[in-house]
Tab-separated table of C-alpha atoms and ligand atoms in Angstrom:
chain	number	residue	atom	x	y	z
A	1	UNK	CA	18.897	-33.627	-19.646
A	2	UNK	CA	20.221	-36.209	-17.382
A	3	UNK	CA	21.281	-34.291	-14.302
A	4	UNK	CA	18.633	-31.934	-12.311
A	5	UNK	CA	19.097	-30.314	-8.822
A	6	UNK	CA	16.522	-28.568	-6.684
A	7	UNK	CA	16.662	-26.061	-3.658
A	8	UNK	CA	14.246	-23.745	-1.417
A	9	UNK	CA	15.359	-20.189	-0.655
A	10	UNK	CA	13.867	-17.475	0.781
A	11	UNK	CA	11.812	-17.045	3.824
A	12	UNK	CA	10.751	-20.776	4.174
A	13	UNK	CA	6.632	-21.929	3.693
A	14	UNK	CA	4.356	-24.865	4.238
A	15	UNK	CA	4.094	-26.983	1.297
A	16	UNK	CA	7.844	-26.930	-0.096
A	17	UNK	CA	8.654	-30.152	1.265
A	18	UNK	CA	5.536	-31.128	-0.991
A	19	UNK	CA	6.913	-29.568	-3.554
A	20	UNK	CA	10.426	-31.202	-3.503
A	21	UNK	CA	9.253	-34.635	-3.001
A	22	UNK	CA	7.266	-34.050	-6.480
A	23	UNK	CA	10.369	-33.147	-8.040
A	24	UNK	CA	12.248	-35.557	-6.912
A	25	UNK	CA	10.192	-38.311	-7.097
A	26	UNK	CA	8.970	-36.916	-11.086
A	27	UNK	CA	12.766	-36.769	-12.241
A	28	UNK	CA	13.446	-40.428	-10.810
A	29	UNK	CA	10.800	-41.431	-12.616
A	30	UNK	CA	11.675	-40.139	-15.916
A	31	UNK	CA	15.256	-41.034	-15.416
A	32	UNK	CA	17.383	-38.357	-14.212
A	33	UNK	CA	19.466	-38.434	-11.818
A	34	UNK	CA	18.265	-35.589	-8.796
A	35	UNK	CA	19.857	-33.770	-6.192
A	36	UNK	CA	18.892	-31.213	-3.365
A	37	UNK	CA	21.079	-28.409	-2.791
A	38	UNK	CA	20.864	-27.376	0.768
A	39	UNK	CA	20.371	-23.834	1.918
A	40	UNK	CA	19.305	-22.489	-1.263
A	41	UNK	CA	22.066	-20.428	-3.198
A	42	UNK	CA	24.272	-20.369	-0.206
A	43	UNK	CA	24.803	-24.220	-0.561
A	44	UNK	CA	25.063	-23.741	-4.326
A	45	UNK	CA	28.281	-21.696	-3.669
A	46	UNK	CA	29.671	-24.100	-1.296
A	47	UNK	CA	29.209	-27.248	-3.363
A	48	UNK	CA	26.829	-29.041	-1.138
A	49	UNK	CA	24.212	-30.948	-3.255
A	50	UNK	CA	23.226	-34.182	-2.257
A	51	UNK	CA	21.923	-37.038	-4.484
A	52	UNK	CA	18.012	-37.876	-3.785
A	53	UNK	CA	16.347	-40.924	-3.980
A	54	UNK	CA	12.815	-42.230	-3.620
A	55	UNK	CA	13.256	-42.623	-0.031
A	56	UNK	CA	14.819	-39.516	1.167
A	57	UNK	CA	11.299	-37.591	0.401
A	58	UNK	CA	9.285	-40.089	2.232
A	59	UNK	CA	7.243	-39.393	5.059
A	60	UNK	CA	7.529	-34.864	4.593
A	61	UNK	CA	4.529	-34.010	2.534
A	62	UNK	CA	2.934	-33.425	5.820
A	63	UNK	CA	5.767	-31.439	7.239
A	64	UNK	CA	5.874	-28.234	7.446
A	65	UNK	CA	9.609	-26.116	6.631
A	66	UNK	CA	12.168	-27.664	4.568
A	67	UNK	CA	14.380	-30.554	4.383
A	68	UNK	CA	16.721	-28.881	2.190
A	69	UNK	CA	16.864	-25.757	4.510
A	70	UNK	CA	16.656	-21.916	3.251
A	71	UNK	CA	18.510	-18.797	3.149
A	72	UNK	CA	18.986	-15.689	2.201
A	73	UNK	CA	22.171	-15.430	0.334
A	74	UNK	CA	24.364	-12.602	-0.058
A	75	UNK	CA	27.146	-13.660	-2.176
A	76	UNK	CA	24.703	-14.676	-5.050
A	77	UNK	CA	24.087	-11.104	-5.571
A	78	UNK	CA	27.989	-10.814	-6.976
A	79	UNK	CA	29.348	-11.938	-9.988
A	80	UNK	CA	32.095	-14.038	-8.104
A	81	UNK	CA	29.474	-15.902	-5.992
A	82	UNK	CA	27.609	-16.509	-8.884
A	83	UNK	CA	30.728	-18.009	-11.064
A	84	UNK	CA	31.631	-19.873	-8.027
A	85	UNK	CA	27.893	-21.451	-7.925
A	86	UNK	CA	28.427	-22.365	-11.682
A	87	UNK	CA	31.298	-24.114	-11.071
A	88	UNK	CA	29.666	-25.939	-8.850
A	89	UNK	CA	26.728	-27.180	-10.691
A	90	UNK	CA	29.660	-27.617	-13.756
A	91	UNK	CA	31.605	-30.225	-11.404
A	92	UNK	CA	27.979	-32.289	-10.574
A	93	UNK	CA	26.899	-31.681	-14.240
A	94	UNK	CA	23.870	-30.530	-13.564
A	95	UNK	CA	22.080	-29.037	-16.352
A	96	UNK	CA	18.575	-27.846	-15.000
A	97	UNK	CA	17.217	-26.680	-11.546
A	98	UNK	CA	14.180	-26.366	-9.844
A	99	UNK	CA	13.843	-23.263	-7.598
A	100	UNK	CA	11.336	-22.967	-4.897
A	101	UNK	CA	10.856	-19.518	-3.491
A	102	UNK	CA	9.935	-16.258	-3.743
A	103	UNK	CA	10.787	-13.112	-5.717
A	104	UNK	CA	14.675	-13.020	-4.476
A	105	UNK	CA	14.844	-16.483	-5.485
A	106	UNK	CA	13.404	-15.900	-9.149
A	107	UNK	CA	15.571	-12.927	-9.590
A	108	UNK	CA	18.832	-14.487	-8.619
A	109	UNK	CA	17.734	-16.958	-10.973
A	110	UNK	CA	17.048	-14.691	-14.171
A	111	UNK	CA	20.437	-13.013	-13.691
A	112	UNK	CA	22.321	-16.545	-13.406
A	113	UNK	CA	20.717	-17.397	-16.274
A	114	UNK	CA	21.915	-14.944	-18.820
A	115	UNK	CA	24.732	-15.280	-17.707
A	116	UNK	CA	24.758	-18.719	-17.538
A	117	UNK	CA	22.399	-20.011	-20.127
A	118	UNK	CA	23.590	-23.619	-20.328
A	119	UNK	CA	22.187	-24.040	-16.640
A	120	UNK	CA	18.240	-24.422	-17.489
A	121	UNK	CA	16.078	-23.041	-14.460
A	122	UNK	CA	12.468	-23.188	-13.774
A	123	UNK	CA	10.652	-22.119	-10.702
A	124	UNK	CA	7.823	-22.828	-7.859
A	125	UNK	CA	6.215	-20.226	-6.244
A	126	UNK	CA	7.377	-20.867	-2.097
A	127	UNK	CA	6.046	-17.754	0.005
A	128	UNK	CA	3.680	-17.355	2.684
A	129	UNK	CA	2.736	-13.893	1.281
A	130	UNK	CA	1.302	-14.941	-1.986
A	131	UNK	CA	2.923	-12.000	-3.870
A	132	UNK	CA	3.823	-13.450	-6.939
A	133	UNK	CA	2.169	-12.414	-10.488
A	134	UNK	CA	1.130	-15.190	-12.428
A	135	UNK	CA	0.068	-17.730	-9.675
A	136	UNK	CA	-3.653	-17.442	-7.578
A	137	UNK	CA	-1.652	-19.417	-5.014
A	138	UNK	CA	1.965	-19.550	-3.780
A	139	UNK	CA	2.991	-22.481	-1.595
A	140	UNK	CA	2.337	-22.094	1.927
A	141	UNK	CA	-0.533	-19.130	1.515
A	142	UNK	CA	-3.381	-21.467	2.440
A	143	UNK	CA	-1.957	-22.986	5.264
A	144	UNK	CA	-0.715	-19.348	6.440
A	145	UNK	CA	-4.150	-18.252	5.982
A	146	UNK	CA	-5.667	-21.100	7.862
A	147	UNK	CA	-3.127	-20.436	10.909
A	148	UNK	CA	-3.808	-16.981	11.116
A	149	UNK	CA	-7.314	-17.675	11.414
A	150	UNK	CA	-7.343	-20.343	14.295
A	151	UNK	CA	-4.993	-17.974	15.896
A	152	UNK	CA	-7.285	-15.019	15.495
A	153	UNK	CA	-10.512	-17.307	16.505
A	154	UNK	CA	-8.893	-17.909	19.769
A	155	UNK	CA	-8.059	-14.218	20.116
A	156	UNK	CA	-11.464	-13.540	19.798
A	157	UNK	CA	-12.612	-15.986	22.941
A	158	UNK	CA	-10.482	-13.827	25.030
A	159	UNK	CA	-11.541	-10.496	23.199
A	160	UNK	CA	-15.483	-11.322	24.078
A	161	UNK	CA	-14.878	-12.261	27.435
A	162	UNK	CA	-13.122	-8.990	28.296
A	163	UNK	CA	-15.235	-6.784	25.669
A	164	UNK	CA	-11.371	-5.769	24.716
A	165	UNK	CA	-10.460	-4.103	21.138
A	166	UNK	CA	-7.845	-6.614	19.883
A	167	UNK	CA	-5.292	-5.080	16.678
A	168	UNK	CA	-3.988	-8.395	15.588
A	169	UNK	CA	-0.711	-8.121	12.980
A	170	UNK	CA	-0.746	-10.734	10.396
A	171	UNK	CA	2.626	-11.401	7.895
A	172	UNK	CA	2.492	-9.437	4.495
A	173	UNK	CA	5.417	-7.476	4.402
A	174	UNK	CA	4.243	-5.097	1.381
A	175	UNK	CA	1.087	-7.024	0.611
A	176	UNK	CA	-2.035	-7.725	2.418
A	177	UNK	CA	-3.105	-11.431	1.084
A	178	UNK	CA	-3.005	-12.963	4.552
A	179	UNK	CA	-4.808	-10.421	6.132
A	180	UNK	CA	-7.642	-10.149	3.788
A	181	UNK	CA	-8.333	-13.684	3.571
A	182	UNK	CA	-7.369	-14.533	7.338
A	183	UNK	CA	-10.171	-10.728	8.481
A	184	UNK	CA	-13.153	-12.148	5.893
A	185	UNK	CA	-12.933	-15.695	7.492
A	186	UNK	CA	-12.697	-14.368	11.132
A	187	UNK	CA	-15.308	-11.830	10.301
A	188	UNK	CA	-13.129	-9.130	11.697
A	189	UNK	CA	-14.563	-6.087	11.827
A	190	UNK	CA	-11.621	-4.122	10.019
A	191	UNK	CA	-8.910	-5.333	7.883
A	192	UNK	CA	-5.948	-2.802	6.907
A	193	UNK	CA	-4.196	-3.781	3.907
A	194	UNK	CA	-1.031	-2.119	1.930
A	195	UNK	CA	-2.969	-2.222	-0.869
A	196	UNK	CA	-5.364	-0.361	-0.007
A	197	UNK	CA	-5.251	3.849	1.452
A	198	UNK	CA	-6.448	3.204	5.487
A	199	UNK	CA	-9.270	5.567	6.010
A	200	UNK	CA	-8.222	6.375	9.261
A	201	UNK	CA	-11.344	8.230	10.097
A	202	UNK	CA	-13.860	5.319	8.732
A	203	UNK	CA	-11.430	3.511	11.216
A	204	UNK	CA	-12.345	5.085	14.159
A	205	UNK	CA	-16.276	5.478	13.333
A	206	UNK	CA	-16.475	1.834	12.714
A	207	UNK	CA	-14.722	1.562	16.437
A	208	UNK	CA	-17.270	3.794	17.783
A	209	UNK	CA	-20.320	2.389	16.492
A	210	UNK	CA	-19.329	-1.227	17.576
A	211	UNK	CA	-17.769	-0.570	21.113
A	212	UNK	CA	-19.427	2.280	22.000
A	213	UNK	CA	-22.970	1.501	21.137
A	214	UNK	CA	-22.852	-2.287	21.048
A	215	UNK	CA	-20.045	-2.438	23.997
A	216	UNK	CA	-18.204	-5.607	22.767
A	217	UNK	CA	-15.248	-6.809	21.651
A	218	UNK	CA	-13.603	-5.723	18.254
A	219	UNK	CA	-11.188	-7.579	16.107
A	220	UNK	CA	-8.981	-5.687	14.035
A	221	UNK	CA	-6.900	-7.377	11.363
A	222	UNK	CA	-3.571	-5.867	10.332
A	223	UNK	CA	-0.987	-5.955	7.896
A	224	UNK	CA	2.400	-5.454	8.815
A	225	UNK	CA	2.864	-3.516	5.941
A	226	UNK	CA	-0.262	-1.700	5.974
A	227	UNK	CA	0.707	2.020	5.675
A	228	UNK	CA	0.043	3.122	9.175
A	229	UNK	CA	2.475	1.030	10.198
A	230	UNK	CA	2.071	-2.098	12.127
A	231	UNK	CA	-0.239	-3.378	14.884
A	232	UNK	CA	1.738	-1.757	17.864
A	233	UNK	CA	1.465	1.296	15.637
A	234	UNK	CA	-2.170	1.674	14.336
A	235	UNK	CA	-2.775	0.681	18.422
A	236	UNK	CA	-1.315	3.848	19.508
A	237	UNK	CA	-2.520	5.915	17.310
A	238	UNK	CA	-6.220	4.922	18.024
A	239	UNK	CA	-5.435	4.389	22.133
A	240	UNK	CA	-4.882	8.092	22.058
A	241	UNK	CA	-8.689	8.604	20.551
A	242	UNK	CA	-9.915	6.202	22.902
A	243	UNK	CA	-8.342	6.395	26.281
A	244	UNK	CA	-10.983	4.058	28.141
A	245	UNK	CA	-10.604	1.434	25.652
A	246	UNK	CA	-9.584	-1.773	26.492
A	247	UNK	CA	-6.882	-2.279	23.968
A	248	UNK	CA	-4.679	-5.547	23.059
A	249	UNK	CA	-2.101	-5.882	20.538
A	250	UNK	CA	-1.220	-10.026	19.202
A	251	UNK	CA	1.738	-9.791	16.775
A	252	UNK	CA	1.699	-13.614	15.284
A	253	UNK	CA	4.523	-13.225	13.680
A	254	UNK	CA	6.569	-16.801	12.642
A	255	UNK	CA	3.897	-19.299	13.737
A	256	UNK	CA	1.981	-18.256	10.067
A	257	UNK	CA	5.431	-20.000	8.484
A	258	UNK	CA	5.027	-23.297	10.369
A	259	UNK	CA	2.967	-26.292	11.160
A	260	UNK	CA	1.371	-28.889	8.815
A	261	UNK	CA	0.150	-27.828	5.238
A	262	UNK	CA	-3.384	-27.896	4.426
A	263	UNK	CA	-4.983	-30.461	1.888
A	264	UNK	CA	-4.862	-27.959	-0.977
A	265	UNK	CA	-1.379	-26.878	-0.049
A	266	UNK	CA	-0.006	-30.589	-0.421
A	267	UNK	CA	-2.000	-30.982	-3.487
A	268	UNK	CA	-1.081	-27.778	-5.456
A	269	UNK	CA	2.663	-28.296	-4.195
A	270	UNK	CA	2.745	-31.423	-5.506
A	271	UNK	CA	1.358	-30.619	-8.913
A	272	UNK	CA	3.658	-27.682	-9.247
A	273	UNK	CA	6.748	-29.712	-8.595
A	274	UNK	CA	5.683	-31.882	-10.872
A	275	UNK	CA	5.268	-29.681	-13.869
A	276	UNK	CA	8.494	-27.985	-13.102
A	277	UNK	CA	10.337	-30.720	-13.988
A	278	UNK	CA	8.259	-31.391	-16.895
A	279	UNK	CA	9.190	-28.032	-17.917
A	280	UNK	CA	12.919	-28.799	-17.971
A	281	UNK	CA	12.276	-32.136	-19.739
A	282	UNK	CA	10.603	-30.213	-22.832
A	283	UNK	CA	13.144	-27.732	-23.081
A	284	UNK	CA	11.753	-24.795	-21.005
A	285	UNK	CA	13.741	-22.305	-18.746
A	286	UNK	CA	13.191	-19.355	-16.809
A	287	UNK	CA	9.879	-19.602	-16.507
A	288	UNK	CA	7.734	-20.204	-13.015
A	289	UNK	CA	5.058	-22.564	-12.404
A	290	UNK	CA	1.727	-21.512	-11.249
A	291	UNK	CA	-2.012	-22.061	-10.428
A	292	UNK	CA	-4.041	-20.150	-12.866
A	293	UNK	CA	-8.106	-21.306	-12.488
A	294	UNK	CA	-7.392	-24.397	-10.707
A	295	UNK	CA	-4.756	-25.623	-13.605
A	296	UNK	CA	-0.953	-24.990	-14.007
A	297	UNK	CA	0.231	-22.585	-15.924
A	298	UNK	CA	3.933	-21.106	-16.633
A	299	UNK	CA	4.780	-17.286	-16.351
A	300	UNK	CA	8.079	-16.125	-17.099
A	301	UNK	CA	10.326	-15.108	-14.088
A	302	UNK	CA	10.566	-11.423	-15.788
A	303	UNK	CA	6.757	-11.240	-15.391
A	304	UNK	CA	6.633	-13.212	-12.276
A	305	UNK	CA	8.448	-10.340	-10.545
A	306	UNK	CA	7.373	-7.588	-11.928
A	307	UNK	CA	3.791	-7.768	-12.792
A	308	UNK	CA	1.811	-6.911	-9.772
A	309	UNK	CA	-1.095	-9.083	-8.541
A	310	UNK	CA	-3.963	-7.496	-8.229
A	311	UNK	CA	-5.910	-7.694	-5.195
A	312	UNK	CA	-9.633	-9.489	-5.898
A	313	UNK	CA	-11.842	-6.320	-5.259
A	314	UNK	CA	-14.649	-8.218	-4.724
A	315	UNK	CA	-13.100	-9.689	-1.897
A	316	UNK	CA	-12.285	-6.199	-0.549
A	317	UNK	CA	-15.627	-5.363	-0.882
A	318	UNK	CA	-16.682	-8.272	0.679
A	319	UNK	CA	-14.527	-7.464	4.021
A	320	UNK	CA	-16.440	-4.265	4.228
A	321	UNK	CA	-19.118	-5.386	3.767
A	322	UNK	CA	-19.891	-7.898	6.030
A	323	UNK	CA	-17.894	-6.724	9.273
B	401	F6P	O1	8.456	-13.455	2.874
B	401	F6P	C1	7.523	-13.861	3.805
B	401	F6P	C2	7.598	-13.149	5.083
B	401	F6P	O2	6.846	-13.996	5.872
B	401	F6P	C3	7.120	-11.712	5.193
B	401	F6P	O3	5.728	-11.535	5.239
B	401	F6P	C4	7.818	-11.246	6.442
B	401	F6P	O4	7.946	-9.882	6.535
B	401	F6P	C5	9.144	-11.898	6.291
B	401	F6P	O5	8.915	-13.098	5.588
B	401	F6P	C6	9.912	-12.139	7.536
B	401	F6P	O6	10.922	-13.061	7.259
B	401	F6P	P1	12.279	-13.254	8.057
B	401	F6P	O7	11.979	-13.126	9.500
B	401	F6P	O8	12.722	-14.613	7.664
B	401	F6P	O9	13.202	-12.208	7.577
């Protein structure tokens, strides 16, 4: 292998700049020649790698987004945009690829791949949600976590002062990672998770009992795919219970993508990207790199995407438990 590339795709995170600066700085220093492909697939298609050297990495670990920009790419999901992307790599001669992203990202991959089996590809998990089998951590989780809690801190100044009942929406499209995580460290006093069947009427007494008989302020931690629908939603819904409730509604939406990675983030990013490319340089493909226990381990893109994470129930229990 003398020729690698590496891109980020998908909904951006916190960390893959981390992550690509580990790559590139690991192939340079086992002798390959590296190059980041900007936008992800769509930049594939278009021919627009550039060649990476020490220096263009320096100075992002701390950054939050991504140098090599993202997107979500249509024309990868066709065979033409596909053979066009091959070409591509073909005219560069690059042989293996780093992907950082989610499950879209892996599964454009796997397809390439058999079709495509000269190109070797090996992945980093890069989402916010943390919905990827085979890793306890993607890229950008922690720090998504740690922003939804100094969000939801603040929100809970304001909630106090005004005794209010605050619904706050957290990011999780189909899974509720953020929201557990981001509820137990707030010590909200309800956290609805896709996961996990909303008892809508343990809801409501759990309401009662705290603003009723306590007559304070109530933090309520949503996912936006929680079934019930989202914040604005469950809000509704329960305002129509309670008509003398104060009721607020924070969606935080895109901030919980941004801002500076956490220690851990940096750390895990780094270690990730580095194993990737150790992965091509022994021969590997299609697999993903994760954390497993606190140590790397590689899961195979099939099982990456489907396998479904299950949620730690003792941390479920735990968010009962002590709101
Ligand atoms: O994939 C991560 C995620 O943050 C989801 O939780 C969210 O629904 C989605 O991205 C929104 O992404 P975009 O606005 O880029 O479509």
């Amino acid at each position: 292998m003398k020729k690698i590339a590496v891109f980020t795709s998908g909904g951006d995170s916190p960390g893959m700049n981390a992550c690509l600066r580990a790559v590139v700085r690991t192939g340079i220093r086992n002798d390959l020649e590296v190059f980041g492909i900007m936008e992800g697939y769509k930049g594939m298609i278009a021919g627009e790698f550039r060649q990476m050297d020490t220096q263009s990495v320096s100075n992002i670990i701390q950054r939050g987004g991504t140098i090599l920009k993202s997107a979500r790419c249509k024309a990868f999901i066709t065979k033409e945009g596909r053979k066009k992307a091959y070409l591509q790599l073909k005219k560069v001669g690059i042989d293996g690829i780093v992907a950082i992203g989610g499950d879209g990202t892996f599964t454009g991959a796997d397809i390439f791949m058999k079709e495509y089996p000269d190109i070797k590809i090996v992945g980093c998990p890069g989402t916010i949600d943390n919905d990827l089998y085979g890793t306890d951590f993607t890229i950008g989780f922690d720090t998504a976590v740690n922003t939804a809690m100094d969000a939801i801190d603040r929100i809970k100044d304001t909630a106090n002062s005004h005794n209010r009942l605050f619904f706050v929406e957290v990011m999780g499209r189909d899974v509720g990672y953020i929201a557990l995580r981001s509820g137990i460290a707030t010590g909200a006093e309800a956290v609805l998770l896709p996961e996990r069947h909303t008892d809508y009427d343990r809801l409501i007494t759990e309401i009662e009992k705290n603003y009723r008989l306590k007559n304070r302020s109530i933090i309520v931690v949503v996912a936006e795919g929680d079934e019930m629908g989202g914040a604005l939603k469950v809000a509704k819904t329960v305002g129509k219970k309670f008509k003398e409730l104060d009721i607020r509604v924070s969606i935080l939406g895109h901030i919980q993508r941004g801002g500076r990675p956490t220690a851990l983030e940096r750390v895990n990013a780094s270690w990730m990207g580095m194993e990737a490319v150790k992965a091509l340089l022994e021969g590997d493909k299609g697999v993903m790199i994760g954390m497993v226990n606190n140590k790397v381990k590689r899961t195979t893109f099939e099982k990456a995407i489907k396998n479904k994470k299950t949620m730690n129930p003792y941390l479920v229990e735990l968010a009962h438990l002590l709101a």
